[in-house]
CSV table of C-alpha atoms and ligand atoms in Angstrom, one decimal:
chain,number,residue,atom,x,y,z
A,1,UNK,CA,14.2,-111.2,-142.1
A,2,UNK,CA,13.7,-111.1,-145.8
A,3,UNK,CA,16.0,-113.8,-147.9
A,4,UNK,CA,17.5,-112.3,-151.1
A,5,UNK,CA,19.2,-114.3,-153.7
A,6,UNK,CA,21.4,-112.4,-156.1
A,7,UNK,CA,22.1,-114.4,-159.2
A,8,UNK,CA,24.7,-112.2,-161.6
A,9,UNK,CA,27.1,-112.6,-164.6
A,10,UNK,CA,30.4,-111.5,-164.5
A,11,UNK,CA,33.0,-111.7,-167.1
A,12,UNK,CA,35.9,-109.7,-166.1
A,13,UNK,CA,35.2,-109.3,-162.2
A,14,UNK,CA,33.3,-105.5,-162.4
A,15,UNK,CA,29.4,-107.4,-161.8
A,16,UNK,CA,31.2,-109.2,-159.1
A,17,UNK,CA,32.6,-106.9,-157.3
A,18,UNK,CA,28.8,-105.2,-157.0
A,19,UNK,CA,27.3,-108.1,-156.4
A,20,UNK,CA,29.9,-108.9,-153.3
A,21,UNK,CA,29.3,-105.0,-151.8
A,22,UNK,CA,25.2,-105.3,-152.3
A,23,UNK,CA,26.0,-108.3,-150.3
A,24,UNK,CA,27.8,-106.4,-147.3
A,25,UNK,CA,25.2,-103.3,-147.6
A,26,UNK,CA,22.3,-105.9,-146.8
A,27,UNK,CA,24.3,-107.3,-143.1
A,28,UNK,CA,21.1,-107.2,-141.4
A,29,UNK,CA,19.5,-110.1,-144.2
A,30,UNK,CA,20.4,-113.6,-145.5
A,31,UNK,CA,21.9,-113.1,-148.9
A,32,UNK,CA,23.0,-115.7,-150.7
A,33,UNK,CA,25.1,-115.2,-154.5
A,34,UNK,CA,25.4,-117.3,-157.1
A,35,UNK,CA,26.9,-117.0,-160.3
A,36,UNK,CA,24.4,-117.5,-163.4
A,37,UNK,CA,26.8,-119.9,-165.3
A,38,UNK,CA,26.5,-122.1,-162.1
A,39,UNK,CA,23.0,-121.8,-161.9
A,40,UNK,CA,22.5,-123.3,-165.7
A,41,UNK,CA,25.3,-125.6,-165.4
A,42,UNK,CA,23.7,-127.2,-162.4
A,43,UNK,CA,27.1,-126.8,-160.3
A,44,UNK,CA,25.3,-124.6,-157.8
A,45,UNK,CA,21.7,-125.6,-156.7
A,46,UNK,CA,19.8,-122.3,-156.3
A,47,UNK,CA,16.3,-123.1,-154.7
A,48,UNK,CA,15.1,-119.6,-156.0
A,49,UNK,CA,11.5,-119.8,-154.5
A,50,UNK,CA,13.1,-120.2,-151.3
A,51,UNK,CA,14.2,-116.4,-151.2
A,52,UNK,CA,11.4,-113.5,-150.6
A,53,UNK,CA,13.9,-111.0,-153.3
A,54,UNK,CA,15.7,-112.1,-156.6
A,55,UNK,CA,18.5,-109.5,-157.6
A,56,UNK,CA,19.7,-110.0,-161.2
A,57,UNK,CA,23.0,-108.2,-162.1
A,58,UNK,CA,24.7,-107.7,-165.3
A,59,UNK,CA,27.2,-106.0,-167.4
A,60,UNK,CA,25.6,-104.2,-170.2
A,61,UNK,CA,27.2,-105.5,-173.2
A,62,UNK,CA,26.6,-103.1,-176.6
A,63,UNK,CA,23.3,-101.5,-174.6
A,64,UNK,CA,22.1,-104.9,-174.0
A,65,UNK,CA,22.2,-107.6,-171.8
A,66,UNK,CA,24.6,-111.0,-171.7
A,67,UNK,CA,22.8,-113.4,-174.2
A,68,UNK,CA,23.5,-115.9,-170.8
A,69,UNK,CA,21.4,-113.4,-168.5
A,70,UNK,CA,18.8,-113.6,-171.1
A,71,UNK,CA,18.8,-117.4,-171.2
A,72,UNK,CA,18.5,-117.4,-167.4
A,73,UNK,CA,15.9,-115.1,-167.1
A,74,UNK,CA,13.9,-117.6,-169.8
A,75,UNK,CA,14.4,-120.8,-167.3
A,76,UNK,CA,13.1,-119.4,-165.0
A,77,UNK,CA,9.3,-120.5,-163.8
A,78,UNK,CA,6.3,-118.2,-163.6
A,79,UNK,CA,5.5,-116.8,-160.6
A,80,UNK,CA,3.0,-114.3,-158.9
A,81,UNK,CA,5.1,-111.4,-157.7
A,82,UNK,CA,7.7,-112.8,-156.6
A,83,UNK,CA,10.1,-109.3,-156.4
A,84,UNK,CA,13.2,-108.6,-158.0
A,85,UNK,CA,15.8,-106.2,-158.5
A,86,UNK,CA,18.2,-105.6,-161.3
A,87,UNK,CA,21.4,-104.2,-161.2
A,88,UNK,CA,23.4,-103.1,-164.1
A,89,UNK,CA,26.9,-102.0,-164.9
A,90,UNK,CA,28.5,-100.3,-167.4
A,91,UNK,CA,32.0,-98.5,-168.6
A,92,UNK,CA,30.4,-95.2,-169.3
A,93,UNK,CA,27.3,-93.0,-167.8
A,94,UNK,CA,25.5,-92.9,-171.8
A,95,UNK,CA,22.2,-92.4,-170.8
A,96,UNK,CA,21.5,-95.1,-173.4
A,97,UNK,CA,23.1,-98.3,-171.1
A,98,UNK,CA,19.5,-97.4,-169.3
A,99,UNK,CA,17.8,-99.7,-172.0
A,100,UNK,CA,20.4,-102.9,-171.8
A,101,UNK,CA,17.9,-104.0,-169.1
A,102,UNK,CA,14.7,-103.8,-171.5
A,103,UNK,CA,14.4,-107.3,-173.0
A,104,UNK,CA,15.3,-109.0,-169.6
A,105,UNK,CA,12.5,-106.5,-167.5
A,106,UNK,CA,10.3,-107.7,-170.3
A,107,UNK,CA,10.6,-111.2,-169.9
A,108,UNK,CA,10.4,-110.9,-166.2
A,109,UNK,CA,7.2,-109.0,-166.2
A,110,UNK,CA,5.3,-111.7,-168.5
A,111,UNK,CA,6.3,-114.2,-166.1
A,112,UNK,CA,4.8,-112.6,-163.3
A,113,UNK,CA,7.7,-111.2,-161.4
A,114,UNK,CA,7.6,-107.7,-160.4
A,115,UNK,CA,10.5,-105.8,-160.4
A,116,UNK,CA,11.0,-103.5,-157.4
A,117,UNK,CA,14.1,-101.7,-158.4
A,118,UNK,CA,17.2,-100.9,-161.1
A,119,UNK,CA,20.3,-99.4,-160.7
A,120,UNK,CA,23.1,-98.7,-163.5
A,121,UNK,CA,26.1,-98.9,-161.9
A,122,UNK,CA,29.2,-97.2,-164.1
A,123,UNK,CA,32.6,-99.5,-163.5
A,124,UNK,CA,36.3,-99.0,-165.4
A,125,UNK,CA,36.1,-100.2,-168.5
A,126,UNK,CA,37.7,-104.0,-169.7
A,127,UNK,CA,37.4,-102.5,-173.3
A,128,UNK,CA,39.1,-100.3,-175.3
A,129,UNK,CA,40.3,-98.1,-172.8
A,130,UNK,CA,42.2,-98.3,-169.5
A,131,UNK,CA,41.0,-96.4,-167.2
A,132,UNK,CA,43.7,-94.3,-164.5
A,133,UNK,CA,43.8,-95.7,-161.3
A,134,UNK,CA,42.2,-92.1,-159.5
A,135,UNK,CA,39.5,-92.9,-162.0
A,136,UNK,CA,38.9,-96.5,-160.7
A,137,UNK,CA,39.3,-95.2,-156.9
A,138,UNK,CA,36.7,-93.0,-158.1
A,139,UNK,CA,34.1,-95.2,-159.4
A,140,UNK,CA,34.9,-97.9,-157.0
A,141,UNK,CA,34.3,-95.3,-154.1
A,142,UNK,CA,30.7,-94.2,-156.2
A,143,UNK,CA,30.3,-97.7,-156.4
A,144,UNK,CA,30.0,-98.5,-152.4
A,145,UNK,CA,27.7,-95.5,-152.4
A,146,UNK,CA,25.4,-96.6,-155.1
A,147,UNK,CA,24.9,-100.0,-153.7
A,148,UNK,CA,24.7,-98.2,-150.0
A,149,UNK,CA,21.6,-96.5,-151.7
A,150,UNK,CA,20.5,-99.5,-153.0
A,151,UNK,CA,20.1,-101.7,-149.9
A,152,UNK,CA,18.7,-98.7,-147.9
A,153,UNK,CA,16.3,-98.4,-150.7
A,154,UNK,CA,15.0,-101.8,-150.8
A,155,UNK,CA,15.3,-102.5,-146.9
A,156,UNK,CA,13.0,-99.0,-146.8
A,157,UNK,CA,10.5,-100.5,-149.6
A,158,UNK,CA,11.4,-97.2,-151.8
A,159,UNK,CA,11.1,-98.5,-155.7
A,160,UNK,CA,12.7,-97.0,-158.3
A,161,UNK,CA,12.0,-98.1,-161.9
A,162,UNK,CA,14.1,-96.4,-164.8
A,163,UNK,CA,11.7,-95.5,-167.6
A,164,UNK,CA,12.0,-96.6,-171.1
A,165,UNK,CA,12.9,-93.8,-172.7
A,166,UNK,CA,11.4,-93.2,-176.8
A,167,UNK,CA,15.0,-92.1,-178.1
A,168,UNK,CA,17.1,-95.5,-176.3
A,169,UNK,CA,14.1,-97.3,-177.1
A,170,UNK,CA,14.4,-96.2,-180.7
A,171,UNK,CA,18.6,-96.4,-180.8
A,172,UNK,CA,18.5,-100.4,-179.0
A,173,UNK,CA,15.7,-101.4,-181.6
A,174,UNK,CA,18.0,-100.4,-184.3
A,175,UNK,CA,21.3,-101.1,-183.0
A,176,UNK,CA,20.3,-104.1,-181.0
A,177,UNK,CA,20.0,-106.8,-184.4
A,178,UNK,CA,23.4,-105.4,-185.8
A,179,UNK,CA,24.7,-106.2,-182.9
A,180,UNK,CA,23.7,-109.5,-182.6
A,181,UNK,CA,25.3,-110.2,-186.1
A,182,UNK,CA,28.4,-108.7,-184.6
A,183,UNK,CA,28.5,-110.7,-181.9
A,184,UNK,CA,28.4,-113.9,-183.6
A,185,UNK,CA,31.5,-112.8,-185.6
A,186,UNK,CA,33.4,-112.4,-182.4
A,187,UNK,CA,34.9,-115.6,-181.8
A,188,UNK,CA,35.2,-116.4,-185.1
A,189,UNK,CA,37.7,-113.1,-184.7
A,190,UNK,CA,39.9,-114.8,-181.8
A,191,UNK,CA,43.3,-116.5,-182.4
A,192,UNK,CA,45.2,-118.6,-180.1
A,193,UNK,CA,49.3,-117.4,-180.1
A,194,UNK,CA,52.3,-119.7,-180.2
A,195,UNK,CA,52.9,-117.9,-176.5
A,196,UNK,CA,49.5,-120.7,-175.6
A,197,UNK,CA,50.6,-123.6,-173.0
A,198,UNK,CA,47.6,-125.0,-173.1
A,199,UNK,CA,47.3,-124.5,-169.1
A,200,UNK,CA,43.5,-124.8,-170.0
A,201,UNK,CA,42.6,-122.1,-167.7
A,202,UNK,CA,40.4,-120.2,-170.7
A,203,UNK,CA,38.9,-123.6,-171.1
A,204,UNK,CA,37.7,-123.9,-167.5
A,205,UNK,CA,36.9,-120.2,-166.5
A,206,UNK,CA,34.6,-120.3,-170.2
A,207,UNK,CA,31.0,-119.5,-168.7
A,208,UNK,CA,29.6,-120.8,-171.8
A,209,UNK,CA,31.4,-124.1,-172.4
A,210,UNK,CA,32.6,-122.6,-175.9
A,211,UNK,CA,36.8,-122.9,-175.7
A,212,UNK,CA,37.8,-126.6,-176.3
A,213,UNK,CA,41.3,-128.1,-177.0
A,214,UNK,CA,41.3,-130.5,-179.8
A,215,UNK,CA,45.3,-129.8,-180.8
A,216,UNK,CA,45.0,-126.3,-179.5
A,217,UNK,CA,42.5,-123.7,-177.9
A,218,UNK,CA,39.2,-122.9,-180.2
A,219,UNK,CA,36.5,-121.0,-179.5
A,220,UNK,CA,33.1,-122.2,-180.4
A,221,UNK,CA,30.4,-120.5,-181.7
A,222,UNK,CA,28.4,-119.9,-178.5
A,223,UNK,CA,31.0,-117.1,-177.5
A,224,UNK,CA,29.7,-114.3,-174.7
A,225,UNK,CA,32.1,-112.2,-175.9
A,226,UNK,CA,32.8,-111.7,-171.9
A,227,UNK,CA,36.8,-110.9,-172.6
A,228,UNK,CA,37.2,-113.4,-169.9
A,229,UNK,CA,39.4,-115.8,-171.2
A,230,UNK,CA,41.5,-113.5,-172.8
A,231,UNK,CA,42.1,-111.9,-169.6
A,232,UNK,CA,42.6,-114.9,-167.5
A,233,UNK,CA,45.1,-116.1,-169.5
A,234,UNK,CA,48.6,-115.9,-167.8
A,235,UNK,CA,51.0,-115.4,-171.2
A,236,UNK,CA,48.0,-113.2,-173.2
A,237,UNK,CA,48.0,-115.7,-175.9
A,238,UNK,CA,44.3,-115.1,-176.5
A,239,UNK,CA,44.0,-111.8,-179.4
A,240,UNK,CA,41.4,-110.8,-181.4
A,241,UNK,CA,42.2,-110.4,-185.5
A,242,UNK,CA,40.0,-107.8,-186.6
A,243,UNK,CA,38.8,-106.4,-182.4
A,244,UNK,CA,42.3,-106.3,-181.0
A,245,UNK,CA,42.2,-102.7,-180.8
A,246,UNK,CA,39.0,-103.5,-177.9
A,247,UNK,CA,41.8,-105.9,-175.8
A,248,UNK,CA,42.9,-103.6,-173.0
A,249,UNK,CA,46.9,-104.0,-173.2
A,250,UNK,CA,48.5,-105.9,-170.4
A,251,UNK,CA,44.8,-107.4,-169.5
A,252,UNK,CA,42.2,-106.3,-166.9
A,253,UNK,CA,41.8,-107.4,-163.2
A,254,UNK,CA,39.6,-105.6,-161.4
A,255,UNK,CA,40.2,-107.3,-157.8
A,256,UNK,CA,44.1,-107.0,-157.9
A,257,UNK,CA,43.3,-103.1,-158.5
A,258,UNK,CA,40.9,-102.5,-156.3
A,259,UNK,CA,43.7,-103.9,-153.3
A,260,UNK,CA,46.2,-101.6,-154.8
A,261,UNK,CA,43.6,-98.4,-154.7
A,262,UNK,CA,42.3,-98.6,-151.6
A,263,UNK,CA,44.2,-96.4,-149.6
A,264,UNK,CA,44.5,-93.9,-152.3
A,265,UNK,CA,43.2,-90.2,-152.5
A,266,UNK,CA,41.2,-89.6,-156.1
A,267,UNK,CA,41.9,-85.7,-156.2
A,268,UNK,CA,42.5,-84.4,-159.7
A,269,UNK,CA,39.9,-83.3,-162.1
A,270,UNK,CA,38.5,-85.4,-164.7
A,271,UNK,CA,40.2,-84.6,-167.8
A,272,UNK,CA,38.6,-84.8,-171.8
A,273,UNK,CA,36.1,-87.8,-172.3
A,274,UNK,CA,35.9,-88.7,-168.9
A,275,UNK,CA,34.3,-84.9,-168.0
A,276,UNK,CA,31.4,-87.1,-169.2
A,277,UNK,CA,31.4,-88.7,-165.9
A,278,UNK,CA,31.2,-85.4,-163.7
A,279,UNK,CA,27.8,-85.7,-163.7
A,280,UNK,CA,27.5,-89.7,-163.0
A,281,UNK,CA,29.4,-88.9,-159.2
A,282,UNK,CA,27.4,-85.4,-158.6
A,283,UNK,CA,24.6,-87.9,-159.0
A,284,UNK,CA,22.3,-87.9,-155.6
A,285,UNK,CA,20.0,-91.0,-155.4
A,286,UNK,CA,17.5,-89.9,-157.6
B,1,FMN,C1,31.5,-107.0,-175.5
B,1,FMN,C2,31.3,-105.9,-174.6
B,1,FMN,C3,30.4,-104.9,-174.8
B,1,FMN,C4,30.3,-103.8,-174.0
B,1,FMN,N1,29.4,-102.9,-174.2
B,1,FMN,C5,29.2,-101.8,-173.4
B,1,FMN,C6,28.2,-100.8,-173.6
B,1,FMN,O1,27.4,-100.9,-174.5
B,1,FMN,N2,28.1,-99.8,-172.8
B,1,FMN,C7,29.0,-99.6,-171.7
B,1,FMN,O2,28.9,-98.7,-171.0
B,1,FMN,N3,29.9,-100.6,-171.5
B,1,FMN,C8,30.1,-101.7,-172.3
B,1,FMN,N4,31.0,-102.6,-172.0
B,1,FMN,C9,31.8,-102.5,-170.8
B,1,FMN,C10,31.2,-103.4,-169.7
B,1,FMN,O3,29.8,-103.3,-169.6
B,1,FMN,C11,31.8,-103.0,-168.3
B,1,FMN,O4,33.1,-102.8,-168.3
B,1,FMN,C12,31.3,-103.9,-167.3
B,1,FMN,O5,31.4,-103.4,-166.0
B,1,FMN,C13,32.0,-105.3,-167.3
B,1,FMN,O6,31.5,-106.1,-166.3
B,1,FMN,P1,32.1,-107.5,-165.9
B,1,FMN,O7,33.6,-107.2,-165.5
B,1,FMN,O8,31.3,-107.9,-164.7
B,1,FMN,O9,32.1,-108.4,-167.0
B,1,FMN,C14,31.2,-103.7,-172.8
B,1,FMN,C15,32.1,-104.7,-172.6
B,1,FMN,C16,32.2,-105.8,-173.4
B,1,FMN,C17,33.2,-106.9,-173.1
């Protein structure tokens, strides 16, 4: 019986939740998951040679992935084929999501790992937009068959590696050093409320250490720009100046609305931008 370890970042819940159901789709092997912040923090001990598979999983963050996924995949040792699979999500189907995996693939490959599989796995989105609850039954349901596909696939030895394509290649090269200047501005761009209690829940769920309280909450300047502390904090006291618009109003919790959806039919059609999803569930596993 193979042993697979699945280390994974998850701001807001959505990388979780995948990780958890890749978990249940592989019954028949020992699969143990940690979370990456753990991992580097020591708080979990993760004896990662110990496990024949390493599965990586991420959200992809402005088509690339979490700067903390990126520092993992630098710790870790050379190896000689030791296998891995990555899986990815994302808020929309944009073919262009395909490249937030490139750097980490990359750094994987010089170190001797070989990776055995990738799947893009399309979640609600904790920006910008809310998405209806038929919409999350929707992708939640999509979501139990993608990672159905992907533990058959694996347990069957079936490898499927997304190419680099030239024009996401082209788009991440350019967009990808904005955006690190971007994201450096984020927490510069939070603001703490008077509505703050200083419960010190931001302060403790922070995966990167970076929210302190010296008088009141401040971000530091090693931000993920995750969204997790502003949505784990029971009075919404955490805003964004200048990226308010991306806070989704009256937060995001993707467990407490996967409970409610369940036993829900997801009938209706899908209505202006989301049509862009039609073809994301007619999707068969390529
Ligand atoms: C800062 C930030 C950037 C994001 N960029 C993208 C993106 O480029 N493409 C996309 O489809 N979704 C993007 N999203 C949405 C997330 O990838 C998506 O909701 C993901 O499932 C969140 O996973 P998590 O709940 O595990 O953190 C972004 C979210 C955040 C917070």
């Amino acid at each position: 019986m193979n042993k697979v370890a699945i280390v994974y970042f998850s701001g807001t819940g959505n990388t979780q939740v995948i990780a958890e159901l890749i978990k249940n789709q592989m019954a028949d092997r020992h699969v143990a998951l940690y979370r990456v912040e753990n991992v580097l923090h020591h708080i979990e001990e993760a004896k990662l040679s110990n496990y024949d598979i390493l599965g990586i999983g991420f959200p992809s963050y402005g088509f690339n992935a979490p700067l903390i996924i990126t520092e993992f995949v630098k710790r870790l040792k050379n190896t000689r084929n030791h296998q891995v699979f990555l899986f990815l999500t994302c808020a929309g189907p944009c073919y262009l999501n395909d490249v937030a995996a490139f750097g980490v693939k990359r750094i994987l490959t010089k170190k001797g790992y070989e990776i055995i599989y990738e799947k893009v796995i399309c979640m609600p989105a904790n920006v910008l937009l809310r998405y209806d609850d038929e919409l999350i039954k929707r992708l939640y349901d999509a979501a139990i068959q993608r990672t159905r596909w992907l533990a058959d696939d694996i347990s069957n030895h079936v490898r499927k590696i997304r190419n680099d394509r030239f024009l996401p290649y082209l788009f991440r090269w350019l967009f990808v050093p904005l955006e690190k200047i971007a994201f450096k501005l984020f927490p510069l761009d939070f603001t703490v409320t008077k509505e703050c209690n200083q419960c010190l829940k931001c302060v403790r769920s922070c995966p990167r250490k970076n929210i302190t309280l010296k008088g009141k909450i401040k971000h530091g300047l090693k931000c993920e720009v995750c969204y997790r502390c502003v949505y784990t904090c029971p009075r919404q006291a955490i805003k964004g100046r200048l990226y308010n618009l991306a806070i989704v109003k009256d937060g995001y919790n993707i467990h407490e609305k996967i409970e409610t959806i369940q036993s829900m039919n997801a009938g209706q059609p899908l209505k202006g931008i989301y049509k862009t999803l039609e073809s994301y569930f007619n999707e068969s596993n390529f």
